[in-house]
PDB file of C-alpha atoms in Angstrom:
ATOM      1  CA  LYS A  18    -155.536 -24.106-153.571  1.00 52.00           C
ATOM      2  CA  GLN A  19    -157.209 -23.421-150.212  1.00 60.00           C
ATOM      3  CA  ALA A  20    -159.400 -26.370-149.003  1.00 64.00           C
ATOM      4  CA  LYS A  21    -163.169 -25.564-148.765  1.00 81.00           C
ATOM      5  CA  LYS A  22    -164.364 -25.012-145.174  1.00 84.00           C
ATOM      6  CA  LEU A  23    -167.472 -25.851-143.695  1.00 85.00           C
ATOM      7  CA  ALA A  24    -168.745 -23.936-140.415  1.00 89.00           C
ATOM      8  CA  VAL A  25    -170.701 -25.977-137.704  1.00 90.00           C
ATOM      9  CA  GLY A  26    -172.152 -24.198-134.479  1.00 90.00           C
ATOM     10  CA  PHE A  27    -172.256 -26.140-131.309  1.00 89.00           C
ATOM     11  CA  ASP A  28    -174.248 -25.843-128.018  1.00 88.00           C
ATOM     12  CA  LYS A  29    -171.175 -24.724-125.870  1.00 88.00           C
ATOM     13  CA  GLY A  30    -170.865 -21.484-127.997  1.00 90.00           C
ATOM     14  CA  HIS A  31    -168.234 -22.423-130.454  1.00 92.00           C
ATOM     15  CA  ILE A  32    -167.944 -22.727-134.246  1.00 93.00           C
ATOM     16  CA  ASN A  33    -165.693 -25.375-135.797  1.00 91.00           C
ATOM     17  CA  LEU A  34    -164.297 -24.624-139.140  1.00 90.00           C
ATOM     18  CA  ILE A  35    -163.507 -27.866-141.019  1.00 89.00           C
ATOM     19  CA  ASN A  36    -161.362 -28.112-143.909  1.00 85.00           C
ATOM     20  CA  ILE A  37    -163.032 -30.353-146.650  1.00 85.00           C
ATOM     21  CA  THR A  38    -160.802 -31.808-149.281  1.00 79.00           C
ATOM     22  CA  HIS A  39    -161.542 -34.993-151.456  1.00 73.00           C
ATOM     23  CA  GLN A  40    -159.284 -37.222-149.095  1.00 78.00           C
ATOM     24  CA  THR A  41    -159.945 -35.548-145.756  1.00 77.00           C
ATOM     25  CA  LYS A  42    -162.433 -33.736-143.430  1.00 84.00           C
ATOM     26  CA  LYS A  43    -160.776 -32.262-140.330  1.00 86.00           C
ATOM     27  CA  VAL A  44    -161.189 -29.426-137.985  1.00 89.00           C
ATOM     28  CA  ALA A  45    -158.938 -26.522-138.931  1.00 87.00           C
ATOM     29  CA  PHE A  46    -159.778 -24.339-135.971  1.00 91.00           C
ATOM     30  CA  SER A  47    -162.527 -23.333-133.536  1.00 92.00           C
ATOM     31  CA  LEU A  48    -164.097 -19.786-132.981  1.00 93.00           C
ATOM     32  CA  PRO A  49    -164.997 -19.655-129.355  1.00 90.00           C
ATOM     33  CA  GLY A  50    -167.163 -16.584-129.436  1.00 86.00           C
ATOM     34  CA  HIS A  51    -170.506 -17.365-128.052  1.00 93.00           C
ATOM     35  CA  THR A  52    -171.698 -18.350-124.545  1.00 92.00           C
ATOM     36  CA  GLY A  53    -174.805 -20.302-125.656  1.00 88.00           C
ATOM     37  CA  TYR A  54    -176.115 -22.499-128.575  1.00 93.00           C
ATOM     38  CA  VAL A  55    -174.939 -21.373-131.945  1.00 94.00           C
ATOM     39  CA  LEU A  56    -178.105 -21.114-133.961  1.00 91.00           C
ATOM     40  CA  ASN A  57    -177.348 -19.467-137.266  1.00 91.00           C
ATOM     41  CA  LEU A  58    -174.384 -19.419-139.600  1.00 92.00           C
ATOM     42  CA  ALA A  59    -174.015 -17.479-142.886  1.00 89.00           C
ATOM     43  CA  ALA A  60    -171.256 -16.945-145.097  1.00 87.00           C
ATOM     44  CA  VAL A  61    -169.999 -14.367-147.704  1.00 82.00           C
ATOM     45  CA  ASP A  62    -167.726 -16.466-149.438  1.00 70.00           C
ATOM     46  CA  TYR A  63    -166.069 -14.194-151.789  1.00 71.00           C
ATOM     47  CA  GLU A  64    -165.059 -11.860-148.783  1.00 79.00           C
ATOM     48  CA  ASP A  65    -164.228 -14.872-146.299  1.00 88.00           C
ATOM     49  CA  ILE A  66    -166.726 -13.395-143.884  1.00 90.00           C
ATOM     50  CA  LEU A  67    -168.754 -15.788-141.521  1.00 92.00           C
ATOM     51  CA  CYS A  68    -171.610 -14.601-139.383  1.00 92.00           C
ATOM     52  CA  SER A  69    -172.875 -16.377-136.247  1.00 94.00           C
ATOM     53  CA  GLY A  70    -175.985 -15.919-134.197  1.00 93.00           C
ATOM     54  CA  ALA A  71    -176.676 -17.556-131.037  1.00 94.00           C
ATOM     55  CA  ASP A  72    -178.998 -17.693-127.921  1.00 93.00           C
ATOM     56  CA  ASP A  73    -176.841 -15.466-125.875  1.00 94.00           C
ATOM     57  CA  GLY A  74    -178.187 -12.454-127.988  1.00 93.00           C
ATOM     58  CA  LYS A  75    -175.155 -11.815-129.971  1.00 94.00           C
ATOM     59  CA  VAL A  76    -174.361 -11.766-133.764  1.00 93.00           C
ATOM     60  CA  LYS A  77    -170.705 -11.897-134.712  1.00 93.00           C
ATOM     61  CA  LEU A  78    -168.996 -11.051-137.950  1.00 92.00           C
ATOM     62  CA  TRP A  79    -165.791 -13.035-138.482  1.00 93.00           C
ATOM     63  CA  LYS A  80    -163.068 -12.607-141.073  1.00 93.00           C
ATOM     64  CA  ILE A  81    -161.844 -16.087-141.899  1.00 91.00           C
ATOM     65  CA  SER A  82    -158.390 -17.115-143.073  1.00 86.00           C
ATOM     66  CA  GLU A  83    -156.529 -20.372-143.939  1.00 82.00           C
ATOM     67  CA  ASN A  84    -155.977 -21.036-140.085  1.00 85.00           C
ATOM     68  CA  LYS A  85    -157.870 -18.655-137.962  1.00 91.00           C
ATOM     69  CA  GLY A  86    -160.987 -16.364-137.689  1.00 92.00           C
ATOM     70  CA  ASP A  87    -160.772 -12.977-136.320  1.00 94.00           C
ATOM     71  CA  CYS A  88    -163.887 -11.302-134.795  1.00 94.00           C
ATOM     72  CA  LEU A  89    -164.571  -7.970-136.742  1.00 92.00           C
ATOM     73  CA  LEU A  90    -167.662  -7.164-134.760  1.00 91.00           C
ATOM     74  CA  THR A  91    -170.074  -8.008-132.118  1.00 94.00           C
ATOM     75  CA  ILE A  92    -173.697  -7.012-132.097  1.00 92.00           C
ATOM     76  CA  PHE A  93    -175.378  -7.573-128.726  1.00 92.00           C
ATOM     77  CA  GLN A  94    -178.948  -7.317-127.584  1.00 91.00           C
ATOM     78  CA  PRO A  95    -179.056  -8.456-124.113  1.00 91.00           C
ATOM     79  CA  GLY A  96    -181.782 -10.725-123.082  1.00 91.00           C
ATOM     80  CA  THR A  97    -182.620 -11.816-126.400  1.00 91.00           C
ATOM     81  CA  ILE A  98    -182.052 -15.015-128.570  1.00 90.00           C
ATOM     82  CA  ILE A  99    -181.101 -14.557-132.236  1.00 90.00           C
ATOM     83  CA  ARG A 100    -183.742 -16.576-134.087  1.00 87.00           C
ATOM     84  CA  SER A 101    -182.482 -15.940-137.430  1.00 87.00           C
ATOM     85  CA  PHE A 102    -180.671 -13.292-139.473  1.00 89.00           C
ATOM     86  CA  VAL A 103    -179.975 -11.974-142.903  1.00 87.00           C
ATOM     87  CA  LEU A 104    -176.766 -10.419-143.920  1.00 85.00           C
ATOM     88  CA  PHE A 105    -176.879  -7.853-146.777  1.00 83.00           C
ATOM     89  CA  PHE A 106    -173.018  -7.365-147.181  1.00 81.00           C
ATOM     90  CA  GLU A 107    -173.032  -5.098-150.073  1.00 80.00           C
ATOM     91  CA  LYS A 108    -175.515  -2.862-148.491  1.00 82.00           C
ATOM     92  CA  ASP A 109    -173.799  -2.842-145.037  1.00 86.00           C
ATOM     93  CA  VAL A 110    -176.897  -4.148-143.551  1.00 86.00           C
ATOM     94  CA  LEU A 111    -177.712  -7.107-141.023  1.00 88.00           C
ATOM     95  CA  ILE A 112    -181.303  -7.825-140.122  1.00 88.00           C
ATOM     96  CA  THR A 113    -181.826  -9.836-137.094  1.00 90.00           C
ATOM     97  CA  ASN A 114    -184.917 -11.521-135.838  1.00 88.00           C
ATOM     98  CA  HIS A 115    -185.095 -11.915-131.945  1.00 87.00           C
ATOM     99  CA  ASN A 116    -187.423 -13.591-129.554  1.00 87.00           C
ATOM    100  CA  ASP A 117    -188.735 -10.462-127.957  1.00 87.00           C
ATOM    101  CA  GLU A 118    -190.982  -9.477-130.846  1.00 83.00           C
ATOM    102  CA  TYR A 119    -188.744  -7.182-132.778  1.00 87.00           C
ATOM    103  CA  ILE A 120    -186.645  -7.431-136.099  1.00 87.00           C
ATOM    104  CA  ARG A 121    -183.835  -5.027-135.914  1.00 90.00           C
ATOM    105  CA  ILE A 122    -181.786  -3.401-138.819  1.00 89.00           C
ATOM    106  CA  TRP A 123    -178.236  -2.823-138.190  1.00 91.00           C
ATOM    107  CA  GLN A 124    -175.463  -1.134-139.951  1.00 90.00           C
ATOM    108  CA  PHE A 125    -172.991  -3.884-139.450  1.00 82.00           C
ATOM    109  CA  SER A 126    -169.702  -1.811-140.173  1.00 85.00           C
ATOM    110  CA  ASP A 127    -170.250  -0.177-136.970  1.00 89.00           C
ATOM    111  CA  GLY A 128    -172.756  -2.071-135.189  1.00 90.00           C
ATOM    112  CA  LYS A 129    -175.318   0.834-135.265  1.00 93.00           C
ATOM    113  CA  LEU A 130    -178.945   0.135-134.851  1.00 93.00           C
ATOM    114  CA  ILE A 131    -180.722   1.527-137.658  1.00 91.00           C
ATOM    115  CA  LYS A 132    -184.404   0.677-137.298  1.00 89.00           C
ATOM    116  CA  SER A 133    -186.495  -1.860-135.375  1.00 90.00           C
ATOM    117  CA  LEU A 134    -189.703  -3.436-136.674  1.00 86.00           C
ATOM    118  CA  TYR A 135    -192.313  -4.801-134.229  1.00 84.00           C
ATOM    119  CA  ASP A 136    -193.485  -8.316-134.925  1.00 78.00           C
ATOM    120  CA  LYS A 137    -195.908  -9.644-132.398  1.00 73.00           C
ATOM    121  CA  SER A 138    -195.540 -13.120-134.003  1.00 65.00           C
ATOM    122  CA  TYR A 139    -191.640 -12.894-133.338  1.00 61.00           C
ATOM    123  CA  GLY A 140    -190.879 -15.184-136.377  1.00 63.00           C
ATOM    124  CA  GLU A 141    -188.509 -17.817-136.447  1.00 71.00           C
ATOM    125  CA  GLY A 142    -187.016 -17.421-139.969  1.00 75.00           C
ATOM    126  CA  LEU A 143    -186.051 -14.530-142.297  1.00 77.00           C
ATOM    127  CA  ILE A 144    -185.648 -14.580-146.016  1.00 75.00           C
ATOM    128  CA  ALA A 145    -184.834 -11.810-148.404  1.00 74.00           C
ATOM    129  CA  LEU A 146    -186.866 -11.237-151.732  1.00 67.00           C
ATOM    130  CA  LYS A 147    -186.711  -9.206-154.812  1.00 60.00           C
ATOM    131  CA  ASP A 148    -183.320  -7.990-154.840  1.00 68.00           C
ATOM    132  CA  TYR A 149    -183.020  -7.545-151.138  1.00 66.00           C
ATOM    133  CA  SER A 150    -186.000  -4.921-151.342  1.00 76.00           C
ATOM    134  CA  GLU A 151    -188.503  -7.160-149.198  1.00 78.00           C
ATOM    135  CA  LEU A 152    -188.083  -9.431-146.368  1.00 79.00           C
ATOM    136  CA  VAL A 153    -190.176 -12.372-145.379  1.00 81.00           C
ATOM    137  CA  SER A 154    -190.740 -13.434-141.745  1.00 81.00           C
ATOM    138  CA  GLY A 155    -192.679 -16.542-140.570  1.00 78.00           C
ATOM    139  CA  ARG A 156    -193.965 -18.469-137.725  1.00 74.00           C
ATOM    140  CA  ASN A 157    -196.502 -21.203-137.346  1.00 74.00           C
ATOM    141  CA  ASN A 158    -199.408 -20.267-139.631  1.00 79.00           C
ATOM    142  CA  GLU A 159    -198.596 -16.701-140.132  1.00 80.00           C
ATOM    143  CA  VAL A 160    -196.276 -15.146-142.810  1.00 82.00           C
ATOM    144  CA  LYS A 161    -195.494 -11.188-142.998  1.00 81.00           C
ATOM    145  CA  ILE A 162    -193.700  -9.495-146.073  1.00 82.00           C
ATOM    146  CA  TRP A 163    -191.905  -6.345-145.231  1.00 81.00           C
ATOM    147  CA  ALA A 164    -190.774  -3.723-147.693  1.00 81.00           C
ATOM    148  CA  ILE A 165    -187.196  -2.593-146.696  1.00 77.00           C
ATOM    149  CA  ASN A 166    -185.667   0.610-147.337  1.00 73.00           C
ATOM    150  CA  PHE A 167    -181.919   0.737-147.142  1.00 64.00           C
ATOM    151  CA  PRO A 168    -180.087   3.569-145.941  1.00 59.00           C
ATOM    152  CA  GLU A 169    -177.471   5.158-148.684  1.00 61.00           C
ATOM    153  CA  ASN A 170    -173.917   4.171-147.919  1.00 53.00           C
TER     154      ASN A 170
END
């Protein structure tokens, strides 16, 4: 049986994957994919997919195996910081929240930008609601709820 892995992002742009067993916790390998602080991580456990976002304006999708990670895709929005993201793996959609007043909706299988939503409060966080049909962004005392219509696959 494979050990469980914990992903930890660092300020130098790398991500450590740590094997967790009852007896030990040790670094299995590192993913050196970003050039700035890794601010966000999300996993799709049943697909062995890890998604990372950083202050270098990049979101990366990784295929994780027992002893390595392969970058499947890099989405890059120059001059921005990825504040947060939500991954809808089954819908082939990644929604990113940037520090430039836009929330962007991407098709992550090919990195194509589908749509941009203007959000003058440039929220800090994103949460998906109601079976992925609504998205919540928030910052300070302002919360917005967005209706999301996904393209057909």
